[in-house]
């Protein structure tokens, strides 16, 4: 019995290792004369969020005449991402645009690339202490503020609005920034902020809290949802919210991922404001080329946001890749 | 014992369950909590709210059935939350990527969970790993596989499947009915079948059980497989409840499940615990979380309150025992 178990454990280990080592085989690119080569490295290759960034980066590359290669770890694993960057240093690309899985784990290899004469910039997720040239991403405070302003428009002339907030893990820096921004953006309307509720980044808890809280507070007028969690579900999962919106309740949410758009289409969520992953790729590549050519580039590039409401949801749906 | 008529009725009612005196304390705590909530909020004692609360805790309760059996043997299963996610992911992946028939997908998910439980048992029996370490390992493996299979993305499921988690009969959601059925089955297994007696015996003393001819390793293998199996069922029903399978589902739920079992009167030293107690324990946690939402307690304070109530509930239970001893 013991031997069988040991054999089982060994085969599992070996097959796991084999599965992990199918890393990016570096294809030799046909070196177009003096054409700059920019490598764009997402957190994981098959992460649908980054497919937008890929499109943005490739379009920008075509526009300004640089080669864009898309390479990265097969799964979100910091060690594997470090290896990918090591490979790019060997390959002597001109620039690397990377969404780091872990700011500290990637710091050394980013610095190594910069020391080897490669310009490195980050997008979506930053490594601020590294020697990277700039970070292209969404500023969470301004994202929250935009959503607050959009909410203010919806709530105008409705008197005092009782608003509930659903966050993820209380204290997460980016979420707190969004909440702060929202309050500033919506400062114009009379809002009674109810105590913040949390989902702990758990879809199940998010759905349960939304349902129970909405049922319990019949005088509630509005929900501000600070992240995608409850709306990653099919719309049939939240009948309570559909009823709430049908009775004039206003729901706005941060993020605009594919499953979430259905909630806007259905009319349950009035406005969604998400990060613009296309622009992260496009502006990232364009500014990286500027940096390579010796031009001055700001250390933070705000890639803006995607605004979704009933007027444009069909169009956004058409341009968004299904998950 | 008392010889008054009321005492007799009480005694005979309590005989329904093994260790039924344990249950009384937990039941009173739950009852007290419900009374307080009824007075504190007009919205507590409504059909909508109660069915929502019960559905929310039924998933933890189903996992707690398996965890109770594990803890009675003196073990622990840290992998339940991960197996919960893994089973949902396997079911959803088989459906949406492999395009298999739904019943087969569900079966694959359940088998996947049971296999993980079986591996837990093997690691504990054959590699002599402490249950905490063995299941901590599989907790990470099962979670990791869920990430790898989905690459972090939620997988949507069709309405026909989601009925399992969203549908209801007379306002009673299916997950609650399933929880009750499973609780009855496993209470019967523990109290009326030889296997159940063996489970309690192993928890009381492994050596004594072995000497008296109980196949201790087989009992453990079965116990961890049951836990994996039930976690998988809970995970699949949760997938139906939400309409999506997620690799991050059930993150940290093992702690809720263990808390429910311990509140329900089980002891980490083994040999003690009931399934009804564990379900009442899960209900206490569910009512508590609901209470915090209904009473508008800020999220920044909720964790603190939950922790305090767990400590108080278990302390009251302990004091009751000391008094009796």
Coordinates of C-alpha atoms in Angstrom, one line a residue:
Chain A
X1 CA 0.0 0.0 0.0
X2 CA 2.7 2.4 1.0
X3 CA 4.6 1.8 -2.2
X4 CA 1.5 2.4 -4.3
X5 CA 0.9 5.7 -2.5
X6 CA 4.5 6.8 -3.0
X7 CA 4.3 5.9 -6.7
X8 CA 1.1 7.8 -6.9
X9 CA 2.6 10.9 -5.3
X10 CA 5.7 10.7 -7.5
X11 CA 3.7 10.5 -10.7
X12 CA 1.6 13.4 -9.6
X13 CA 4.7 15.5 -8.9
X14 CA 6.4 14.6 -12.2
X15 CA 3.3 15.3 -14.2
X16 CA 2.8 18.6 -12.4
X17 CA 6.3 19.6 -13.2
X18 CA 5.9 18.6 -16.8
X19 CA 2.7 20.7 -17.1
X20 CA 4.5 23.7 -15.6
X21 CA 7.5 23.5 -17.9
X22 CA 5.6 24.1 -21.1
X23 CA 6.5 27.7 -20.9
X24 CA 6.7 30.2 -23.7
X25 CA 8.9 28.9 -26.5
X26 CA 10.5 32.0 -27.8
X27 CA 9.8 32.3 -31.4
X28 CA 12.4 34.1 -33.4
X29 CA 10.8 37.1 -35.0
X30 CA 11.9 38.1 -38.4
X31 CA 14.0 41.1 -37.5
X32 CA 12.6 43.9 -39.6
X33 CA 15.5 46.4 -40.2
X34 CA 15.8 48.5 -37.1
X35 CA 12.1 48.0 -36.3
X36 CA 11.7 48.3 -32.6
X37 CA 10.4 45.3 -30.7
X38 CA 8.1 45.7 -27.7
X39 CA 7.2 42.7 -25.6
X40 CA 3.8 42.9 -23.8
X41 CA 3.6 40.6 -20.8
X42 CA 0.2 40.1 -19.1
X43 CA -0.3 38.3 -15.8
X44 CA -1.5 35.3 -17.6
X45 CA -1.8 34.5 -21.3
X46 CA -5.4 33.2 -21.3
X47 CA -6.8 35.8 -19.0
X48 CA -9.6 37.3 -21.0
X49 CA -9.2 40.8 -19.4
X50 CA -5.8 41.1 -21.0
X51 CA -7.0 40.1 -24.5
X52 CA -8.3 43.7 -24.7
X53 CA -4.9 45.0 -23.8
X54 CA -3.4 42.7 -26.5
X55 CA -5.7 44.2 -29.1
X56 CA -4.9 47.7 -27.9
X57 CA -1.1 47.1 -27.9
X58 CA -1.1 45.4 -31.4
X59 CA -3.2 48.2 -32.9
X60 CA -0.8 50.8 -31.5
X61 CA 2.2 48.9 -32.7
X62 CA 0.8 48.8 -36.2
X63 CA 0.0 52.5 -36.0
X64 CA 3.5 53.6 -35.1
X65 CA 5.3 50.8 -36.9
X66 CA 6.8 48.7 -34.1
X67 CA 6.8 45.0 -33.6
X68 CA 4.6 43.9 -30.7
X69 CA 5.1 40.4 -29.3
X70 CA 2.6 39.0 -26.8
X71 CA 4.2 36.6 -24.3
X72 CA 3.6 35.7 -20.7
X73 CA 3.2 33.0 -18.1
X74 CA 0.5 30.4 -18.9
X75 CA -1.0 30.9 -15.5
X76 CA -0.7 33.7 -12.9
X77 CA 2.5 32.6 -11.3
X78 CA 5.2 35.2 -10.3
X79 CA 8.1 32.8 -10.7
X80 CA 7.0 31.9 -14.2
X81 CA 6.6 35.6 -15.1
X82 CA 10.1 36.3 -13.9
X83 CA 11.4 33.5 -16.3
X84 CA 9.5 35.1 -19.1
X85 CA 11.2 38.4 -18.5
X86 CA 14.6 36.7 -18.2
X87 CA 13.9 35.2 -21.6
X88 CA 13.1 38.6 -23.1
X89 CA 16.4 40.0 -21.7
X90 CA 18.2 37.2 -23.5
X91 CA 16.3 38.0 -26.6
X92 CA 17.3 41.7 -26.4
X93 CA 13.9 43.2 -27.0
X94 CA 13.8 47.0 -27.0
X95 CA 11.0 47.5 -24.5
X96 CA 8.9 45.5 -22.1
X97 CA 5.4 46.4 -21.1
X98 CA 4.3 44.3 -18.1
X99 CA 1.4 43.8 -15.7
X100 CA 3.3 42.5 -12.7
X101 CA 1.8 39.6 -10.7
X102 CA 3.7 40.7 -7.6
X103 CA 5.5 44.1 -7.3
X104 CA 8.3 42.7 -5.2
X105 CA 8.9 39.4 -6.9
X106 CA 9.2 41.1 -10.3
X107 CA 11.3 44.1 -9.0
X108 CA 14.8 42.5 -9.4
X109 CA 14.2 41.1 -12.9
X110 CA 12.7 44.5 -14.1
X111 CA 15.8 46.2 -12.8
X112 CA 18.0 43.6 -14.5
X113 CA 16.3 44.4 -17.8
X114 CA 16.7 48.1 -17.3
X115 CA 20.4 47.6 -16.5
X116 CA 20.6 45.6 -19.7
X117 CA 19.4 48.7 -21.7
X118 CA 15.8 47.6 -22.1
X119 CA 13.1 50.2 -21.3
X120 CA 10.4 48.7 -19.0
X121 CA 7.0 50.1 -18.2
X122 CA 4.1 48.6 -16.2
X123 CA 0.4 48.5 -17.0
X124 CA -2.6 47.5 -15.0
X125 CA -0.5 46.4 -12.0
X126 CA 2.5 48.4 -11.0
X127 CA 5.9 47.7 -9.4
X128 CA 6.5 51.2 -8.1
X129 CA 9.9 50.6 -6.4
X130 CA 11.5 49.1 -9.6
X131 CA 13.4 51.1 -12.2
X132 CA 10.5 51.0 -14.6
X133 CA 9.9 54.2 -16.7
X134 CA 6.2 54.7 -16.1
X135 CA 3.0 53.0 -15.1
X136 CA -0.1 53.1 -17.3
X137 CA -3.3 52.3 -15.5
X138 CA -6.4 53.4 -13.9
X139 CA -6.5 55.8 -11.0
X140 CA -9.0 54.4 -8.6
X141 CA -9.9 57.7 -7.0
X142 CA -10.8 59.3 -10.3
X143 CA -12.7 56.2 -11.3
X144 CA -14.8 56.4 -8.2
X145 CA -15.3 60.1 -8.7
X146 CA -16.6 59.6 -12.2
X147 CA -19.1 57.0 -10.9
X148 CA -20.1 59.4 -8.1
X149 CA -20.8 62.1 -10.7
X150 CA -22.8 59.7 -12.8
X151 CA -24.8 58.7 -9.8
X152 CA -25.4 62.4 -8.9
X153 CA -27.0 62.9 -12.3
X154 CA -29.3 59.9 -11.7
X155 CA -30.2 60.9 -8.2
X156 CA -30.8 64.6 -9.0
X157 CA -34.1 66.0 -7.8
X158 CA -35.0 62.9 -5.8
X159 CA -34.5 64.5 -2.3
X160 CA -32.5 62.6 0.3
X161 CA -31.1 59.4 -1.2
X162 CA -30.5 56.4 1.1
X163 CA -27.4 54.7 -0.3
X164 CA -25.9 51.4 0.6
X165 CA -22.3 50.5 -0.3
X166 CA -21.0 47.0 -1.0
X167 CA -17.2 46.7 -0.9
X168 CA -14.9 43.7 -1.1
X169 CA -12.4 43.2 1.7
X170 CA -12.7 46.3 4.0
X171 CA -9.5 48.2 4.0
X172 CA -8.3 47.3 0.5
X173 CA -6.5 50.4 -0.7
X174 CA -7.9 50.5 -4.2
X175 CA -11.5 50.0 -3.0
X176 CA -11.2 52.6 -0.3
X177 CA -9.9 55.0 -3.0
X178 CA -12.9 54.3 -5.1
X179 CA -15.3 54.9 -2.2
X180 CA -13.5 58.2 -1.4
X181 CA -13.7 59.3 -5.0
X182 CA -17.4 58.4 -5.2
X183 CA -18.2 60.6 -2.2
X184 CA -16.4 63.5 -3.8
X185 CA -18.1 63.0 -7.2
X186 CA -21.6 62.7 -5.7
X187 CA -21.1 65.6 -3.2
X188 CA -23.7 67.6 -5.1
X189 CA -26.7 65.5 -4.1
X190 CA -28.1 64.8 -0.7
X191 CA -27.0 61.3 0.2
X192 CA -27.5 59.4 3.5
X193 CA -24.6 56.9 3.5
X194 CA -25.6 53.7 5.3
X195 CA -22.8 51.7 6.9
X196 CA -20.6 49.9 4.4
X197 CA -21.3 46.2 3.8
X198 CA -18.6 43.8 2.7
X199 CA -18.4 40.8 0.4
X200 CA -14.8 39.7 1.3
X201 CA -14.3 39.5 -2.5
X202 CA -16.6 36.4 -2.4
X203 CA -19.3 36.3 -5.1
X204 CA -21.5 34.2 -2.8
X205 CA -21.3 36.6 0.1
X206 CA -21.8 39.6 -2.2
X207 CA -25.0 38.0 -3.6
X208 CA -26.3 37.1 -0.1
X209 CA -25.6 40.5 1.4
X210 CA -27.2 42.4 -1.6
X211 CA -30.3 40.2 -1.3
X212 CA -30.7 40.3 2.5
X213 CA -29.9 44.0 2.8
X214 CA -32.2 45.0 0.0
X215 CA -35.1 42.9 1.5
X216 CA -34.5 44.3 4.9
X217 CA -34.3 48.0 4.0
X218 CA -37.5 48.8 2.1
X219 CA -36.7 52.5 2.2
X220 CA -33.4 52.0 0.5
X221 CA -33.0 54.1 -2.7
X222 CA -29.6 53.1 -4.1
X223 CA -26.6 50.7 -4.2
X224 CA -23.0 51.6 -4.9
X225 CA -21.2 48.4 -5.6
X226 CA -17.4 49.0 -5.4
X227 CA -16.3 46.0 -7.6
X228 CA -17.6 43.3 -10.0
X229 CA -18.4 40.5 -7.5
X230 CA -22.2 40.2 -7.5
X231 CA -22.5 40.9 -11.2
X232 CA -20.2 38.2 -12.4
X233 CA -23.3 36.0 -12.2
X234 CA -26.1 35.5 -14.8
X235 CA -28.9 38.1 -14.2
X236 CA -31.3 35.4 -13.0
X237 CA -29.2 35.0 -9.8
X238 CA -30.3 38.4 -8.5
X239 CA -34.1 38.7 -8.8
X240 CA -34.3 40.8 -5.7
X241 CA -32.1 43.5 -7.3
X242 CA -34.1 43.4 -10.5
X243 CA -37.3 44.1 -8.5
X244 CA -35.4 46.8 -6.6
X245 CA -34.4 48.5 -9.8
X246 CA -37.9 48.0 -11.2
X247 CA -39.3 50.0 -8.3
X248 CA -37.0 52.9 -9.0
X249 CA -33.9 51.8 -7.1
X250 CA -30.6 53.1 -8.5
X251 CA -27.7 50.7 -8.8
X252 CA -24.3 51.8 -10.0
X253 CA -21.1 49.7 -10.0
X254 CA -17.4 49.8 -10.6
X255 CA -16.0 47.5 -13.4
X256 CA -17.6 46.6 -16.7
X257 CA -16.5 43.0 -17.4
X258 CA -18.4 41.0 -19.9
X259 CA -20.9 39.2 -17.6
X260 CA -21.7 42.5 -15.9
X261 CA -22.9 44.1 -19.1
X262 CA -25.9 41.9 -19.1
X263 CA -27.1 43.6 -15.9
X264 CA -27.0 47.0 -17.7
X265 CA -28.7 45.6 -20.7
X266 CA -31.5 44.2 -18.5
X267 CA -31.8 47.6 -16.8
X268 CA -30.9 46.4 -13.3
X269 CA -27.6 48.3 -13.1
X270 CA -27.8 51.9 -14.4
X271 CA -24.2 52.8 -14.8
X272 CA -21.0 50.8 -14.8
X273 CA -17.6 52.4 -15.0
X274 CA -14.6 50.1 -15.6
X275 CA -11.0 50.2 -16.4
X276 CA -10.0 50.6 -20.0
X277 CA -7.7 47.6 -20.8
X278 CA -7.5 48.5 -24.5
X279 CA -6.0 51.9 -23.7
X280 CA -3.6 50.3 -21.2
X281 CA -2.1 48.3 -24.0
X282 CA -2.3 51.2 -26.6
X283 CA -1.0 54.0 -24.4
X284 CA 1.5 51.7 -22.8
X285 CA 3.1 50.8 -26.1
X286 CA 3.0 54.3 -27.5
X287 CA 4.6 55.9 -24.5
X288 CA 7.2 53.1 -24.2
X289 CA 8.3 53.9 -27.7
X290 CA 8.6 57.5 -26.8
X291 CA 10.7 56.6 -23.8
X292 CA 13.0 54.4 -26.0
X293 CA 13.4 57.3 -28.4
X294 CA 14.6 59.4 -25.5
X295 CA 11.5 61.5 -25.0
X296 CA 10.3 62.6 -21.6
X297 CA 7.3 60.4 -20.3
X298 CA 5.2 61.1 -17.3
X299 CA 5.7 58.5 -14.5
X300 CA 1.9 57.8 -14.3
X301 CA -0.3 57.6 -17.4
X302 CA -4.0 57.6 -16.7
X303 CA -5.6 55.2 -19.2
X304 CA -9.0 56.4 -18.5
X305 CA -12.2 54.4 -18.0
X306 CA -15.0 52.7 -19.9
X307 CA -18.5 54.2 -19.2
X308 CA -21.5 51.9 -19.7
X309 CA -25.2 52.7 -19.5
X310 CA -28.3 51.8 -21.3
X311 CA -27.5 54.1 -24.2
X312 CA -24.2 52.4 -25.2
X313 CA -24.4 48.9 -23.7
X314 CA -25.2 47.2 -27.0
X315 CA -22.2 48.8 -28.6
X316 CA -19.9 47.9 -25.7
X317 CA -21.2 44.3 -25.7
X318 CA -20.3 44.1 -29.4
X319 CA -16.8 45.2 -28.8
X320 CA -16.2 43.1 -25.7
X321 CA -14.9 39.6 -26.0
X322 CA -17.2 37.1 -24.2
X323 CA -15.6 35.3 -21.2
Chain B
X1 CA -32.7 12.1 36.1
X2 CA -35.9 13.9 36.9
X3 CA -39.0 11.8 37.4
X4 CA -41.6 14.6 36.7
X5 CA -43.8 14.1 33.7
X6 CA -42.2 17.0 31.9
X7 CA -38.8 15.6 32.7
X8 CA -39.8 12.2 31.2
X9 CA -41.1 13.8 28.0
X10 CA -37.9 15.8 27.8
X11 CA -35.8 12.6 28.3
X12 CA -37.6 10.7 25.7
X13 CA -37.4 13.5 23.2
X14 CA -33.7 13.9 23.8
X15 CA -33.1 10.1 23.3
X16 CA -33.9 10.7 19.7
X17 CA -30.3 11.8 19.2
X18 CA -27.1 10.5 20.6
X19 CA -25.5 13.1 22.8
X20 CA -28.7 15.0 22.7
X21 CA -27.9 17.0 25.8
X22 CA -25.2 18.7 23.8
X23 CA -27.8 19.9 21.3
X24 CA -30.0 21.5 23.8
X25 CA -27.4 24.2 24.7
X26 CA -26.8 25.1 21.0
X27 CA -30.5 25.1 20.3
X28 CA -31.1 27.6 23.1
X29 CA -28.3 29.8 21.9
X30 CA -29.9 29.8 18.4
X31 CA -33.4 30.3 19.8
X32 CA -32.1 33.2 21.9
X33 CA -30.4 34.8 18.9
X34 CA -33.6 34.5 16.9
X35 CA -35.7 36.1 19.7
X36 CA -33.3 39.0 20.0
X37 CA -33.3 39.5 16.2
X38 CA -37.1 39.3 16.0
X39 CA -37.3 42.2 18.5
X40 CA -34.4 44.1 17.0
X41 CA -35.6 44.1 13.4
X42 CA -39.0 43.9 11.8
X43 CA -37.5 42.3 8.8
X44 CA -36.0 39.2 10.5
X45 CA -39.1 37.1 10.9
X46 CA -40.3 37.3 7.3
X47 CA -40.5 34.4 4.8
X48 CA -38.2 36.0 2.4
X49 CA -35.5 36.7 4.9
X50 CA -35.7 33.4 6.7
X51 CA -35.5 31.5 3.5
X52 CA -32.6 33.6 2.3
X53 CA -30.8 33.0 5.6
X54 CA -31.4 29.3 5.6
X55 CA -30.2 29.0 2.0
X56 CA -27.1 31.0 2.8
X57 CA -26.1 28.7 5.7
X58 CA -27.2 25.4 4.1
X59 CA -23.9 25.2 2.1
X60 CA -21.8 25.5 5.2
X61 CA -24.1 23.1 7.0
X62 CA -23.8 20.4 4.3
X63 CA -20.0 20.7 4.6
X64 CA -20.3 20.7 8.4
X65 CA -22.0 17.2 8.3
X66 CA -18.8 15.8 6.8
X67 CA -16.6 17.8 9.1
X68 CA -18.5 16.6 12.1
X69 CA -17.8 13.0 11.2
X70 CA -14.1 13.8 10.7
X71 CA -13.8 15.7 14.0
X72 CA -15.5 12.9 15.9
X73 CA -12.6 10.6 14.8
X74 CA -10.3 13.2 16.2
X75 CA -9.2 14.5 12.8
X76 CA -9.7 17.8 10.9
X77 CA -10.3 18.6 7.3
X78 CA -8.9 21.9 6.1
X79 CA -9.5 21.2 2.4
X80 CA -13.3 21.5 2.4
X81 CA -13.4 25.0 1.0
X82 CA -11.0 24.2 -1.8
X83 CA -12.8 20.9 -2.7
X84 CA -16.1 23.0 -2.7
X85 CA -14.6 25.2 -5.4
X86 CA -12.9 22.3 -7.2
X87 CA -16.1 20.3 -7.6
X88 CA -18.0 23.4 -8.9
X89 CA -15.2 24.1 -11.4
X90 CA -15.0 20.5 -12.6
X91 CA -18.8 20.4 -13.1
X92 CA -18.8 23.7 -15.0
X93 CA -15.8 22.9 -17.0
X94 CA -17.1 19.5 -18.1
X95 CA -20.3 21.2 -19.1
X96 CA -19.0 24.3 -20.9
X97 CA -15.7 23.1 -22.3
X98 CA -16.1 19.4 -22.7
X99 CA -19.9 19.7 -23.5
X100 CA -20.8 16.6 -21.5
X101 CA -24.4 16.0 -20.4
X102 CA -25.3 17.8 -17.2
X103 CA -25.9 14.8 -14.9
X104 CA -22.5 13.4 -16.0
X105 CA -20.9 16.8 -15.2
X106 CA -22.4 16.8 -11.7
X107 CA -21.3 13.2 -11.2
X108 CA -17.7 14.1 -12.2
X109 CA -17.7 17.0 -9.8
X110 CA -18.9 14.8 -6.9
X111 CA -16.4 12.1 -7.8
X112 CA -13.6 14.6 -8.0
X113 CA -14.4 15.8 -4.5
X114 CA -14.7 12.3 -3.1
X115 CA -11.3 11.4 -4.7
X116 CA -9.7 14.4 -2.9
X117 CA -11.2 13.2 0.3
X118 CA -9.9 9.7 -0.4
X119 CA -6.4 11.1 -1.0
X120 CA -6.7 12.9 2.4
X121 CA -7.4 9.6 4.0
X122 CA -4.5 7.9 2.2
X123 CA -2.0 10.6 3.2
X124 CA -3.1 10.3 6.8
X125 CA -3.1 6.5 6.9
X126 CA -0.1 5.6 4.7
X127 CA 2.2 8.6 4.9
X128 CA 1.5 9.1 8.6
X129 CA 0.8 12.8 8.1
X130 CA -1.1 14.7 10.8
X131 CA -4.6 15.4 9.4
X132 CA -4.1 19.1 9.6
X133 CA -1.0 19.0 7.4
X134 CA -2.4 16.4 4.9
X135 CA -5.6 18.3 4.4
X136 CA -3.7 21.7 4.3
X137 CA -1.7 20.2 1.4
X138 CA -4.8 19.0 -0.5
X139 CA -6.4 22.4 0.3
X140 CA -3.7 24.1 -1.7
X141 CA -3.7 21.5 -4.5
X142 CA -7.4 21.5 -5.0
X143 CA -7.5 25.3 -5.0
X144 CA -4.5 25.5 -7.3
X145 CA -6.1 23.1 -9.8
X146 CA -9.3 25.2 -9.7
X147 CA -7.2 28.3 -10.7
X148 CA -5.4 26.3 -13.3
X149 CA -8.5 24.9 -14.9
X150 CA -10.4 28.2 -15.0
X151 CA -7.4 30.5 -15.3
X152 CA -9.2 32.6 -12.7
X153 CA -12.4 33.1 -14.8
X154 CA -15.9 32.4 -13.7
X155 CA -17.7 29.8 -15.9
X156 CA -21.4 30.5 -16.4
X157 CA -24.0 27.7 -16.2
X158 CA -27.3 27.3 -17.9
X159 CA -30.7 28.0 -16.2
X160 CA -31.7 24.3 -16.2
X161 CA -28.7 23.6 -14.0
X162 CA -29.1 26.7 -11.9
X163 CA -32.6 25.6 -10.8
X164 CA -30.9 23.2 -8.4
X165 CA -29.6 26.1 -6.4
X166 CA -32.2 28.8 -7.2
X167 CA -35.4 26.8 -7.3
X168 CA -37.8 26.2 -4.4
X169 CA -40.8 24.3 -3.2
X170 CA -43.3 26.2 -1.2
X171 CA -40.8 28.9 -0.5
X172 CA -38.2 26.4 0.7
X173 CA -35.1 26.6 -1.5
X174 CA -33.8 23.3 -2.8
X175 CA -30.4 23.6 -1.0
X176 CA -32.2 23.6 2.4
X177 CA -34.2 20.5 1.5
X178 CA -31.0 18.8 0.4
X179 CA -29.3 19.8 3.7
X180 CA -32.1 18.2 5.7
X181 CA -32.1 15.0 3.7
X182 CA -28.3 14.7 4.0
X183 CA -28.5 15.4 7.7
X184 CA -31.1 12.7 8.3
X185 CA -29.1 10.2 6.2
X186 CA -25.9 10.8 8.0
X187 CA -27.5 11.0 11.5
X188 CA -28.9 7.6 10.7
X189 CA -25.4 6.4 9.6
X190 CA -23.8 7.7 12.8
X191 CA -26.4 6.5 15.2
X192 CA -27.9 3.3 13.8
X193 CA -25.1 1.8 11.7
X194 CA -22.0 -0.1 12.9
X195 CA -19.9 2.3 10.9
X196 CA -21.2 5.1 13.1
X197 CA -20.3 3.3 16.3
X198 CA -16.8 2.7 14.8
X199 CA -16.4 6.4 14.1
X200 CA -17.2 7.4 17.7
X201 CA -14.9 4.5 18.9
X202 CA -11.9 5.7 16.8
X203 CA -12.4 9.2 18.2
X204 CA -12.5 7.9 21.7
X205 CA -9.3 5.8 21.4
X206 CA -7.6 4.6 18.3
X207 CA -5.6 1.9 20.1
X208 CA -8.6 0.5 21.9
X209 CA -10.6 0.5 18.7
X210 CA -7.8 -1.3 16.9
X211 CA -7.5 -3.9 19.7
X212 CA -11.2 -4.5 19.6
X213 CA -11.0 -5.3 15.9
X214 CA -12.1 -2.1 14.3
X215 CA -10.3 -1.4 11.0
X216 CA -9.2 2.1 12.0
X217 CA -7.6 2.9 8.6
X218 CA -10.7 2.0 6.7
X219 CA -12.8 4.1 9.0
X220 CA -10.6 7.1 8.4
X221 CA -10.5 6.6 4.7
X222 CA -14.3 6.5 4.6
X223 CA -14.6 9.5 6.9
X224 CA -12.4 11.8 4.8
X225 CA -14.0 10.5 1.6
X226 CA -17.4 11.4 3.0
X227 CA -16.2 14.9 3.9
X228 CA -14.8 15.4 0.3
X229 CA -18.0 14.0 -1.1
X230 CA -20.2 16.4 0.9
X231 CA -18.0 19.4 0.2
X232 CA -18.3 18.6 -3.5
X233 CA -22.1 18.4 -3.3
X234 CA -22.2 21.8 -1.5
X235 CA -19.8 23.3 -4.1
X236 CA -21.9 22.1 -7.0
X237 CA -25.2 23.4 -5.4
X238 CA -23.5 26.7 -4.7
X239 CA -22.4 26.9 -8.4
X240 CA -26.1 26.4 -9.3
X241 CA -27.1 29.0 -6.7
X242 CA -24.8 31.6 -8.2
X243 CA -25.0 30.5 -11.8
X244 CA -21.2 30.6 -12.1
X245 CA -18.4 28.3 -11.0
X246 CA -15.5 30.2 -9.6
X247 CA -12.0 29.2 -8.6
X248 CA -12.2 31.5 -5.6
X249 CA -15.4 30.1 -4.3
X250 CA -15.4 29.0 -0.7
X251 CA -12.1 30.7 0.1
X252 CA -11.8 30.5 3.9
X253 CA -15.0 28.5 4.4
X254 CA -13.2 25.7 6.2
X255 CA -13.0 28.1 9.2
X256 CA -16.8 28.7 9.1
X257 CA -17.4 25.0 8.8
X258 CA -15.1 24.1 11.7
X259 CA -16.6 26.9 13.8
X260 CA -20.1 25.6 13.1
X261 CA -19.1 22.0 14.2
X262 CA -17.4 23.2 17.4
X263 CA -20.3 25.5 18.3
X264 CA -22.5 22.5 17.6
X265 CA -20.9 20.7 20.5
X266 CA -18.1 18.6 18.9
X267 CA -14.7 18.5 20.5
X268 CA -11.3 18.6 18.8
X269 CA -10.1 15.8 21.0
X270 CA -12.6 13.5 19.2
X271 CA -15.3 11.1 20.3
X272 CA -18.0 13.7 20.6
X273 CA -20.3 15.6 18.3
X274 CA -23.6 15.4 16.5
X275 CA -24.7 16.4 13.0
X276 CA -27.8 18.2 14.3
X277 CA -25.6 20.2 16.6
X278 CA -23.3 21.1 13.6
X279 CA -26.3 22.3 11.6
X280 CA -27.6 24.4 14.5
X281 CA -24.0 25.8 14.7
X282 CA -24.1 26.7 11.1
X283 CA -27.6 28.2 11.6
X284 CA -26.2 30.4 14.5
X285 CA -23.4 31.7 12.2
X286 CA -26.0 32.3 9.4
X287 CA -28.5 34.2 11.7
X288 CA -25.6 36.1 13.1
X289 CA -24.3 37.3 9.7
X290 CA -27.9 38.1 8.7
X291 CA -28.3 40.0 11.9
X292 CA -25.3 42.2 11.2
X293 CA -26.7 43.0 7.8
X294 CA -30.3 43.7 9.1
X295 CA -29.0 45.8 12.0
X296 CA -26.8 47.8 9.6
X297 CA -23.6 47.0 11.4
X298 CA -20.7 48.5 9.5
X299 CA -18.5 46.0 7.6
X300 CA -15.5 47.4 9.5
X301 CA -17.0 45.9 12.7
X302 CA -18.7 42.7 11.6
X303 CA -15.6 40.5 11.9
X304 CA -15.1 41.6 15.5
X305 CA -18.7 40.8 16.4
X306 CA -18.7 37.4 14.7
X307 CA -15.5 36.4 16.6
X308 CA -16.9 37.5 19.9
X309 CA -20.2 35.6 19.4
X310 CA -18.3 32.4 18.5
X311 CA -16.2 32.7 21.7
X312 CA -19.2 33.4 23.8
X313 CA -21.2 30.5 22.3
X314 CA -18.5 27.9 22.9
X315 CA -17.7 29.3 26.3
X316 CA -21.4 29.0 27.4
X317 CA -21.3 25.4 26.2
X318 CA -18.1 24.6 28.1
X319 CA -19.5 26.1 31.3
X320 CA -22.6 23.9 31.0
X321 CA -20.4 20.9 30.9
X322 CA -18.3 21.9 33.8
X323 CA -21.4 22.4 35.9
X324 CA -22.6 18.9 35.0
X325 CA -19.2 17.3 35.8

